[in-house]
Each structure stands twice: as C-alpha cells, then as structure tokens.
Amino acid sequence: MWNGEPLRRDLVRAGSESRGRWRPAIASLLGLALFCAGPLLAADPAAPSATASDGQSGPLSYESDIRPILKAHCFYCHGEDETIEGGVDLRQVRRMIASHAIDEADPLGSSLLSMVQSGAMPLDGKPLEPHDVDLIRRWLAQGHRTARPEPEELPDFYITEEEQQHWAFQPVEARQPPAGLAEHPVDAFVQERLRTVGIAPAPPADRVTLIRRATLDLLGVPPTPEAVDRFLNDQQPGAWARAIDRLLDDPAYGPRWGRHWLDVVGYADSNGGLRDSPREHAWHYRDYVIDSYNSDKPFNEFLLEQIAGDELVGVDQTDAGKPIEDATRWDPLAATGFWAMPPDSSADSGVDAAVVREEALADRVRVVGTALLGMTVQCAQCHDHRFDPISHRDYFRLRALIDPVYNVQAWRKPDQRLIAAYTPEEIASNDVIEQRAIKVDQECEALIAREYAKYLEERMAPIKDERVKEQVRVAWNKSPDKRSEDEQRLLKEHDCDFRPSTHLRSVPGRKEQEAQRVALLEQAESIRATKLSRVFMAATEVPGQVPKTRRHHRGNPADPREEVLPGDLTVIRDRPKLPANDPELPTTGRRLAYARWLTSGKHPLVARVLVNRFWQHHFGAGLVAATDDFGMRTPRPAYGDLLDYLADRFVRDGWSLKEFHRLVMTSHVYQQSATNPAAEAIDAGNRLLARASLRRLEAEAVRDCVLAVSGQLDGALGGRPATVARDPRGGIVLGKELVNASNKVVHTVLPIDDAHRRSVYVQAIRERPLSVLAAFDMPTMTPNCTQRAVTTVAPQSLMMLNDRFVVDESDAAADRLIAEHDGSVPEQVRQLWRLAYGAPPTGPELEDAVVFVEALGRQQASVESERSPERRALSALCQVVFASNRFLYIP
C-alpha cells in the first residue's frame, strides 16, 4: 500500500530516462495515487439484521423471532388484505392453528414448515433464507410459544409490544455522561465502551493533521499556509477552540455544510423526467440553505420554514403576481423550495399526467420520511411496511399533509407554483432591462433576416426574368405550410427551397455575420443577467381547496378507498392530532401544525436523525450506520446513550449546529490519530471509535480543493448557478448553451466567466452532472441522497490523468508556484506541499520531487510547446499531488 508520499525514486527515474514523453511515468504515479486509495477506508460492517434474533440464548417467541419473518415475506397474502389467501392467516399463532398451518400434534410436520422448507412459499417470491427457515423449525420444536396471551380480535393494523418498544420510537432521554472517565462528555461515553472491550483510544493527532482535518471538514478546502501557521504559533490554552471558531465564522462554511442538507432534500436545477428541463429559480432555495448555515439559524426554525414557511408568514397562491415588499417574508417563502426539490416532470409533453403527478407526490413523501424521520416510509405506499410498524394508512397520513399543495385534482405545473417577491420599483427596473435585451434580440433577428434575404438574391442570380424573381421572393417568404403546389415547384425549380434557420452557420460566406449573431446573443444574455431575480419555487396552497386524501388500495390510484386525515406515524406515541383544515388560517394549516410537532423537541426521531447525520459528516459513519433507516432492522447502536445525549443537548443548545460542531470537535474522539493497530485488529470497521477514520473527499470537495491549490477558486457566495454544457467530446463541462425560442441549443460558449466557482454553485442537472463530479460519486437525485456512496474505480484515475479540468488546474498551480518562487524548484515544491498538504515536504519527499521536476524539465526541453519545460514539469508534479491519497482524503 502506498504510504501517502506522491513520489517514488524508481518511478521518477523511470520517467526521466524514458525515450518517450513523460506521460507513462505520470500515469504510473497517478494510478498508484488513486488505486491505492481503496484499502485505506475499511468498510463499515453491515448492521446486523433485526428481522429476527438468532434465538441461541434462550427460547424463541412468535412476536420477537417469527412474526418479523412472516410479516416481511407472507403477510401480504396471508393477513393483510380483505381476502386471506387459502384461508391461512399468519398474524397470530392461534389463527395459524385454526387454519391448520400449525399441527399441534406434530409441530415439525406443520404445513407452515414444509411450505417454507420446500420453497413452495412465499409464492412468486424469493425463498426464505436458511437461517430464517431454521428459526421457524426451532420455534415449532420448542412449542411455538408466544411472548404473551394473544388478543381475541386484531385491528386492521397491529403494532406489537416489541415494535412499540423499539429504541428509536422511545422519547429521547437526557443521558448523563459516565462519571470519572473523561472530562469531555463525548469521550466519557466512548471510553466507557472501549474499557469493556479492552481497547485504548489512539493518541492525539499532530497539530498539522488536526488543522487540515478540521478545515477540510468545515470548509471543504485545504487550510492556507497562513492558517496553519496561525494555529501552530498559538501555544496558549484554547488554541484549538479558537481555530474552530475561525473556521465556523468563515463564509466558506455555509457552502460546505449546506451541501450536505441539499443532498438530503434532493436539490437539483432540473425537473427530472425524460426531458429533465432546467429549473431557472431553484438556486434561491440553495442560497437560503447556505445563508441559514452561515448564520447558524436554529435548526428547528430552519425546518419550520422549509415545511410550512408560506403558512408561517401568511402567503398563499393568490399572492402570486402581487408585489411582496415585506422582506421578512422572503426567507420563509424561499425555504418552502424544500417541497419543490424532488422531480416533477408534469410540465413535459407526452407524459401520462396521472402517473407523473402520483410519482411527484410519492417522491415528496419519501423525502419527508428519509430526511426528517429517518424511516423508509415509501415502503408503505402499496401495503403495510414489510419490516417496520408503518401502515399503508400511515403513508397516506403523511401524503395528506401535502395534498393541498400538490392537489392532483387541481394540479399546478412547476412554473405555475412560482411566487415573485418584488417591490414595484424592482419590477419597473427589471422591465427597463428586459426592453434593452429585447432591442438586442430584434437586432439579432434583423441580422439573420437580412443575411438570408441576401442569400436568396445570390441563389436567384441565374434568373433573368424579374417577374419570376419576384414570384420566388413571395413564395420563399411564406411559411412552408402556406405555399401552393405551384410555389413549391417554383422554389425547387430555381434551387431556392432552402429554409431559413436561427443561425447563419449553414449560409456560405457568412462567418463574420455568424460571429456578430453570436455576440448579439451573448449581449442579450448578459443584459438579462443584470435583472434582479427573486422568484421562489414556493409551496403554497389555494384557499378553499381542501382535497380529500384517500388510501389507494395496494398503491393503485384508480382504486381509492376510505378517506385518510393528516397525521404522524401511528407508532409515535403522544403524537398530536393535526388539523384537516384550521379555521384560524386561510390555508389548511396541516404542514404548519406538523412542522411545530416535529420541531417541538418531543418527537423521538427528528433530533436523533439530525445529530446522527451531523456525526456521519464528521466521522464518515453515523452512530446509527443506516442514516435513513431507524426502523426495526436497525438495532440500538453501540453508542445509543451517546446518541441520546447528543440529541438532547442539541435541543437544549437551541438547535444550534455550530454548537454541535464545537462540542464534537473539542473531544479526543475527534482529535485522535487514525493509527491504532491494536484497535484495528479487533475493530476493523472502527465502529467503536478507537481511532480516526480516513475519509475520501466528496466530489465537490475534490474539485474545490484542486481550485484552491491552483489559486483559481472563486469564493463568491450566492447567485445564479454556473451553467453546464456538453463539450465537443461529449463531456459535461462548465459552459453556456444559448437557445432559441424553441429551446433548441444554437450556440455553446466555452469557457464561461464563472467556471471557477465553488462546486455547490455549479448547475445541478440530474441527467448531465459535471463530469469531474460524476467521477467521484456525486449522486443523482432520484429523489434525494442521505448517504453518499464512496467508490474507488478506474475512471477516477483516468479523470485525474486526462481530464481537461485537472490538466488546466495543474498548469494554473504551476503558474502560481513560478510566480511566487520563480527559479527555485525546492521552494516551489515546499510551497506546493504546504498548499496541498498543510505541511512542508520531508527531506526524502523534497529530494524526490526536485529530481522529478528537473529531470522531466530536461526531457521536455527537446519537445516543441508554447509552455516552458519548467512549467510543464511543475504542472506534472501538481497533477500527481492532486491524485495522491494524501490530497484526496481527510486525515
């Protein structure tokens, strides 16, 4: 395994002595840099299944061990529907006996066992796992016990005591840290656990590692040499806490941590579906999120505004088109873009309107479940949840919360949901700007018309009869569908049956005029870009519209059954009754009531889910490994008491995320080294937290770190996204596609002025992700992402070797180093190491790097290029550094 040093002498010499160009050597180094990354992160062990216990420690019971298996695989036909298939009801032991599924005289001869052993059941399904079949066999052999007497009657949906007592459904308790183990509460919980298994925590990480870890964590870019020096030179008590405060006050914090939330809600600048049409105004929601993180807006307020900001400030759909001058209403309106982020292709032509509307609603219910509740609620869309105590009706209770916004009977397409928050003065100013742009459009149209008219005259030059020429002109100026047969024949006869286009590329001799046309298009775009944009993809209701939500039997919208009122999951005790239509509000008030319940601090799931997700972003894995599934398959985590302590403290600290950072990052658990051989031998997945876990940077951070080292990173906050376009080779790059009135691309501008913005500000088109981001596992939002995949695959290595972005930024980094330390290769190497790694190179690293640059420079002296040999050699070194483990991983 590579030790993190980006150079090796044998590879350096191989490159310098090669007969060919330097690329084979750099390719070897890059391949080594990236492919060695895989083993650095031990995969988290899969959470043990909670479908059933193994029963080895005592007698088995139906409720704890057998019912979860049958519920997952058999209830759909044998207990859930009005019709019980074959008359066999598996929901209770006494019902199985009554339907002869269990033979009391010969339990091991029961049809229940023979059916699952033979694979005959589940019908049309995957056979049960051998482990599950063996559990059923042993349970029958033990006398098919129940944990308690079974009720005579069962409701349609039955929650067992075992399900009700699941740890995640219990109120969050104010846990006290174990006494006498550590001063820091987080360390106390962890050290108590480590003591029981005989593991000592890793020693503290060195200070350079700490400041680099914290800066990448909180800002998503490497620390500057000045920031490193400031921390290293601060030897006074509290230096670490002060460093954390500086990072939290940095404006780059919001884009870094706001990106995590944008994943959870499924942020995208396109609508999804086959067309995946752009969303012009989604960025206002993105900016709301980033600003909220930077200002440390209390998370309960943050959630309240997103779920029901419109109801909070008294705005409904009748306000569309009216000036909204009260600036205090803008943020809550922008926040409701939360509901608009999942896909909605209902504006596309040729789609099944009923299907896409139902899909849009289903995606929004799924986001609520995974983002806020940490539950796979979507699994109850067609039937009771197979594993969790979530009923089919529960699913529609949650859907009833948003049916007034997404009313399938009075559907509004995405553009019909927009709310413009302008003052009258701003509207007037935008109108003036638009008139300026229209004049440029007209100038462009006149240019095209003038040139096509000239071209027509050129084509008619062979015609000598002026009367015929005039007839050709008249016919040509008609739209094709208005021409008579004689006119069509006339145009074809004189070779004038060509059609005008929106560009001049196909018109001979018009290169200069085509360039003028493109310049006019860009001018009009630039003028329009100066208009103030404050148009929100808001969630609003139409007063008086109170749609009835009905349960769709087995998920079929064509088979609506009983009405379902809004509410939380049935398994959540002490849940309030939510209004179906609040008489005190012009809207239904459903979302506002639900949002207040979720942010009350009394909900058992919300704070746990949030702090677990925050923890995941600091440590690479949550205390609960499955961040979106706190259900029955997820046993209480090893650090369940710590999770409750953090959730309770988060609420008591005013739902402040920055206070959470301060708490966690000042612990030894956060500050410890990643090296602990004794702990690694026992706990390879590091679930016990006896050492730090190395973590690969997310896609956006990889790109931002490269830009930071090259000196090209544009740290400007907010505004319209940097647009993406397809380059001539088919890759997705930063560029501007200019379109005509039919939305057809007529010209692509490469590059664009804002090509170096932070990656969170890059246009997020679902089906066209920026190539450099897609290579490093940027998710496609279908509809959201609560936990990113981390892969190590060949295309990443190829990207770092060949991608135009990486090559260009390596050149830019070389230019920066030459400008700062011209003529001194050792100083250039030292500066590169400090910019990329936060520390100067060791002696061997410096020696190898200098040998590499100088040898490659000599080799390149004989190669003709506009770039100097020194610059090319230094650029190659920068490219290797960008591909190294040490650069791509948070230490």
mmCIF file with all atom_site columns, N, CA and C in Angstrom, residues 579-613:
data_model
loop_
_atom_site.group_PDB
_atom_site.id
_atom_site.type_symbol
_atom_site.label_atom_id
_atom_site.label_alt_id
_atom_site.label_comp_id
_atom_site.label_asym_id
_atom_site.label_entity_id
_atom_site.label_seq_id
_atom_site.pdbx_PDB_ins_code
_atom_site.Cartn_x
_atom_site.Cartn_y
_atom_site.Cartn_z
_atom_site.occupancy
_atom_site.B_iso_or_equiv
_atom_site.pdbx_formal_charge
_atom_site.auth_seq_id
_atom_site.auth_comp_id
_atom_site.auth_asym_id
_atom_site.auth_atom_id
_atom_site.pdbx_PDB_model_num
ATOM 1   N N  . PRO A 1 579 ? -54.738 19.299 12.337 1.00 0.00 ? 579 PRO A N  1
ATOM 2   C CA . PRO A 1 579 ? -55.989 19.792 11.732 1.00 0.00 ? 579 PRO A CA 1
ATOM 3   C C  . PRO A 1 579 ? -56.098 19.368 10.278 1.00 0.00 ? 579 PRO A C  1
ATOM 4   N N  . ALA A 1 580 ? -57.314 19.046 9.861  1.00 0.00 ? 580 ALA A N  1
ATOM 5   C CA . ALA A 1 580 ? -57.550 18.805 8.440  1.00 0.00 ? 580 ALA A CA 1
ATOM 6   C C  . ALA A 1 580 ? -57.739 20.129 7.717  1.00 0.00 ? 580 ALA A C  1
ATOM 7   N N  . ASN A 1 581 ? -58.271 21.118 8.457  1.00 0.00 ? 581 ASN A N  1
ATOM 8   C CA . ASN A 1 581 ? -58.486 22.445 7.879  1.00 0.00 ? 581 ASN A CA 1
ATOM 9   C C  . ASN A 1 581 ? -58.625 23.437 9.026  1.00 0.00 ? 581 ASN A C  1
ATOM 10  N N  . ASP A 1 582 ? -57.540 24.116 9.370  1.00 0.00 ? 582 ASP A N  1
ATOM 11  C CA . ASP A 1 582 ? -57.505 25.025 10.514 1.00 0.00 ? 582 ASP A CA 1
ATOM 12  C C  . ASP A 1 582 ? -58.370 26.251 10.231 1.00 0.00 ? 582 ASP A C  1
ATOM 13  N N  . PRO A 1 583 ? -59.425 26.473 11.008 1.00 0.00 ? 583 PRO A N  1
ATOM 14  C CA . PRO A 1 583 ? -60.313 27.614 10.744 1.00 0.00 ? 583 PRO A CA 1
ATOM 15  C C  . PRO A 1 583 ? -59.647 28.964 11.005 1.00 0.00 ? 583 PRO A C  1
ATOM 16  N N  . GLU A 1 584 ? -58.520 28.964 11.712 1.00 0.00 ? 584 GLU A N  1
ATOM 17  C CA . GLU A 1 584 ? -57.830 30.216 12.021 1.00 0.00 ? 584 GLU A CA 1
ATOM 18  C C  . GLU A 1 584 ? -56.928 30.681 10.885 1.00 0.00 ? 584 GLU A C  1
ATOM 19  N N  . LEU A 1 585 ? -56.757 29.850 9.870  1.00 0.00 ? 585 LEU A N  1
ATOM 20  C CA . LEU A 1 585 ? -55.843 30.173 8.774  1.00 0.00 ? 585 LEU A CA 1
ATOM 21  C C  . LEU A 1 585 ? -56.585 30.158 7.442  1.00 0.00 ? 585 LEU A C  1
ATOM 22  N N  . PRO A 1 586 ? -56.112 30.959 6.467  1.00 0.00 ? 586 PRO A N  1
ATOM 23  C CA . PRO A 1 586 ? -56.734 30.888 5.134  1.00 0.00 ? 586 PRO A CA 1
ATOM 24  C C  . PRO A 1 586 ? -56.393 29.593 4.409  1.00 0.00 ? 586 PRO A C  1
ATOM 25  N N  . THR A 1 587 ? -55.316 28.933 4.845  1.00 0.00 ? 587 THR A N  1
ATOM 26  C CA . THR A 1 587 ? -54.922 27.639 4.288  1.00 0.00 ? 587 THR A CA 1
ATOM 27  C C  . THR A 1 587 ? -55.280 26.543 5.291  1.00 0.00 ? 587 THR A C  1
ATOM 28  N N  . THR A 1 588 ? -54.968 25.297 4.964  1.00 0.00 ? 588 THR A N  1
ATOM 29  C CA . THR A 1 588 ? -55.395 24.199 5.824  1.00 0.00 ? 588 THR A CA 1
ATOM 30  C C  . THR A 1 588 ? -54.641 24.147 7.150  1.00 0.00 ? 588 THR A C  1
ATOM 31  N N  . GLY A 1 589 ? -53.404 24.660 7.187  1.00 0.00 ? 589 GLY A N  1
ATOM 32  C CA . GLY A 1 589 ? -52.618 24.615 8.416  1.00 0.00 ? 589 GLY A CA 1
ATOM 33  C C  . GLY A 1 589 ? -52.026 23.257 8.724  1.00 0.00 ? 589 GLY A C  1
ATOM 34  N N  . ARG A 1 590 ? -52.171 22.318 7.813  1.00 0.00 ? 590 ARG A N  1
ATOM 35  C CA . ARG A 1 590 ? -51.688 20.953 8.080  1.00 0.00 ? 590 ARG A CA 1
ATOM 36  C C  . ARG A 1 590 ? -50.168 20.925 8.253  1.00 0.00 ? 590 ARG A C  1
ATOM 37  N N  . ARG A 1 591 ? -49.457 21.507 7.292  1.00 0.00 ? 591 ARG A N  1
ATOM 38  C CA . ARG A 1 591 ? -47.991 21.459 7.350  1.00 0.00 ? 591 ARG A CA 1
ATOM 39  C C  . ARG A 1 591 ? -47.450 22.271 8.528  1.00 0.00 ? 591 ARG A C  1
ATOM 40  N N  . LEU A 1 592 ? -48.082 23.379 8.824  1.00 0.00 ? 592 LEU A N  1
ATOM 41  C CA . LEU A 1 592 ? -47.611 24.203 9.943  1.00 0.00 ? 592 LEU A CA 1
ATOM 42  C C  . LEU A 1 592 ? -47.751 23.447 11.260 1.00 0.00 ? 592 LEU A C  1
ATOM 43  N N  . ALA A 1 593 ? -48.872 22.775 11.441 1.00 0.00 ? 593 ALA A N  1
ATOM 44  C CA . ALA A 1 593 ? -49.071 22.004 12.670 1.00 0.00 ? 593 ALA A CA 1
ATOM 45  C C  . ALA A 1 593 ? -48.066 20.865 12.759 1.00 0.00 ? 593 ALA A C  1
ATOM 46  N N  . TYR A 1 594 ? -47.835 20.193 11.641 1.00 0.00 ? 594 TYR A N  1
ATOM 47  C CA . TYR A 1 594 ? -46.878 19.081 11.651 1.00 0.00 ? 594 TYR A CA 1
ATOM 48  C C  . TYR A 1 594 ? -45.460 19.577 11.904 1.00 0.00 ? 594 TYR A C  1
ATOM 49  N N  . ALA A 1 595 ? -45.107 20.694 11.289 1.00 0.00 ? 595 ALA A N  1
ATOM 50  C CA . ALA A 1 595 ? -43.766 21.250 11.485 1.00 0.00 ? 595 ALA A CA 1
ATOM 51  C C  . ALA A 1 595 ? -43.538 21.626 12.942 1.00 0.00 ? 595 ALA A C  1
ATOM 52  N N  . ARG A 1 596 ? -44.549 22.171 13.584 1.00 0.00 ? 596 ARG A N  1
ATOM 53  C CA . ARG A 1 596 ? -44.398 22.537 15.001 1.00 0.00 ? 596 ARG A CA 1
ATOM 54  C C  . ARG A 1 596 ? -44.245 21.302 15.876 1.00 0.00 ? 596 ARG A C  1
ATOM 55  N N  . TRP A 1 597 ? -44.902 20.223 15.511 1.00 0.00 ? 597 TRP A N  1
ATOM 56  C CA . TRP A 1 597 ? -44.742 18.973 16.263 1.00 0.00 ? 597 TRP A CA 1
ATOM 57  C C  . TRP A 1 597 ? -43.332 18.413 16.050 1.00 0.00 ? 597 TRP A C  1
ATOM 58  N N  . LEU A 1 598 ? -42.873 18.395 14.821 1.00 0.00 ? 598 LEU A N  1
ATOM 59  C CA . LEU A 1 598 ? -41.540 17.861 14.554 1.00 0.00 ? 598 LEU A CA 1
ATOM 60  C C  . LEU A 1 598 ? -40.453 18.651 15.266 1.00 0.00 ? 598 LEU A C  1
ATOM 61  N N  . THR A 1 599 ? -40.634 19.950 15.401 1.00 0.00 ? 599 THR A N  1
ATOM 62  C CA . THR A 1 599 ? -39.591 20.812 15.983 1.00 0.00 ? 599 THR A CA 1
ATOM 63  C C  . THR A 1 599 ? -39.868 21.162 17.440 1.00 0.00 ? 599 THR A C  1
ATOM 64  N N  . SER A 1 600 ? -40.760 20.417 18.054 1.00 0.00 ? 600 SER A N  1
ATOM 65  C CA . SER A 1 600 ? -41.102 20.693 19.461 1.00 0.00 ? 600 SER A CA 1
ATOM 66  C C  . SER A 1 600 ? -40.033 20.220 20.430 1.00 0.00 ? 600 SER A C  1
ATOM 67  N N  . GLY A 1 601 ? -39.134 19.357 19.969 1.00 0.00 ? 601 GLY A N  1
ATOM 68  C CA . GLY A 1 601 ? -38.161 18.737 20.861 1.00 0.00 ? 601 GLY A CA 1
ATOM 69  C C  . GLY A 1 601 ? -38.687 17.484 21.522 1.00 0.00 ? 601 GLY A C  1
ATOM 70  N N  . LYS A 1 602 ? -39.947 17.143 21.272 1.00 0.00 ? 602 LYS A N  1
ATOM 71  C CA . LYS A 1 602 ? -40.548 15.964 21.886 1.00 0.00 ? 602 LYS A CA 1
ATOM 72  C C  . LYS A 1 602 ? -40.667 14.784 20.922 1.00 0.00 ? 602 LYS A C  1
ATOM 73  N N  . HIS A 1 603 ? -40.438 15.035 19.648 1.00 0.00 ? 603 HIS A N  1
ATOM 74  C CA . HIS A 1 603 ? -40.540 13.951 18.672 1.00 0.00 ? 603 HIS A CA 1
ATOM 75  C C  . HIS A 1 603 ? -39.364 13.005 18.869 1.00 0.00 ? 603 HIS A C  1
ATOM 76  N N  . PRO A 1 604 ? -39.601 11.703 18.916 1.00 0.00 ? 604 PRO A N  1
ATOM 77  C CA . PRO A 1 604 ? -38.496 10.776 19.231 1.00 0.00 ? 604 PRO A CA 1
ATOM 78  C C  . PRO A 1 604 ? -37.476 10.607 18.109 1.00 0.00 ? 604 PRO A C  1
ATOM 79  N N  . LEU A 1 605 ? -37.829 10.946 16.875 1.00 0.00 ? 605 LEU A N  1
ATOM 80  C CA . LEU A 1 605 ? -36.944 10.657 15.752 1.00 0.00 ? 605 LEU A CA 1
ATOM 81  C C  . LEU A 1 605 ? -36.131 11.857 15.270 1.00 0.00 ? 605 LEU A C  1
ATOM 82  N N  . VAL A 1 606 ? -36.731 13.030 15.220 1.00 0.00 ? 606 VAL A N  1
ATOM 83  C CA . VAL A 1 606 ? -36.144 14.148 14.471 1.00 0.00 ? 606 VAL A CA 1
ATOM 84  C C  . VAL A 1 606 ? -34.749 14.513 14.961 1.00 0.00 ? 606 VAL A C  1
ATOM 85  N N  . ALA A 1 607 ? -34.594 14.804 16.258 1.00 0.00 ? 607 ALA A N  1
ATOM 86  C CA . ALA A 1 607 ? -33.274 15.224 16.760 1.00 0.00 ? 607 ALA A CA 1
ATOM 87  C C  . ALA A 1 607 ? -32.261 14.094 16.643 1.00 0.00 ? 607 ALA A C  1
ATOM 88  N N  . ARG A 1 608 ? -32.694 12.861 16.888 1.00 0.00 ? 608 ARG A N  1
ATOM 89  C CA . ARG A 1 608 ? -31.776 11.717 16.734 1.00 0.00 ? 608 ARG A CA 1
ATOM 90  C C  . ARG A 1 608 ? -31.274 11.615 15.296 1.00 0.00 ? 608 ARG A C  1
ATOM 91  N N  . VAL A 1 609 ? -32.195 11.737 14.353 1.00 0.00 ? 609 VAL A N  1
ATOM 92  C CA . VAL A 1 609 ? -31.821 11.622 12.943 1.00 0.00 ? 609 VAL A CA 1
ATOM 93  C C  . VAL A 1 609 ? -30.858 12.737 12.551 1.00 0.00 ? 609 VAL A C  1
ATOM 94  N N  . LEU A 1 610 ? -31.126 13.944 13.009 1.00 0.00 ? 610 LEU A N  1
ATOM 95  C CA . LEU A 1 610 ? -30.271 15.080 12.645 1.00 0.00 ? 610 LEU A CA 1
ATOM 96  C C  . LEU A 1 610 ? -28.862 14.925 13.204 1.00 0.00 ? 610 LEU A C  1
ATOM 97  N N  . VAL A 1 611 ? -28.736 14.675 14.505 1.00 0.00 ? 611 VAL A N  1
ATOM 98  C CA . VAL A 1 611 ? -27.389 14.611 15.080 1.00 0.00 ? 611 VAL A CA 1
ATOM 99  C C  . VAL A 1 611 ? -26.628 13.396 14.561 1.00 0.00 ? 611 VAL A C  1
ATOM 100 N N  . ASN A 1 612 ? -27.341 12.334 14.255 1.00 0.00 ? 612 ASN A N  1
ATOM 101 C CA . ASN A 1 612 ? -26.668 11.168 13.666 1.00 0.00 ? 612 ASN A CA 1
ATOM 102 C C  . ASN A 1 612 ? -26.081 11.532 12.306 1.00 0.00 ? 612 ASN A C  1
ATOM 103 N N  . ARG A 1 613 ? -26.820 12.322 11.536 1.00 0.00 ? 613 ARG A N  1
ATOM 104 C CA . ARG A 1 613 ? -26.328 12.745 10.222 1.00 0.00 ? 613 ARG A CA 1
ATOM 105 C C  . ARG A 1 613 ? -25.152 13.701 10.364 1.00 0.00 ? 613 ARG A C  1
#
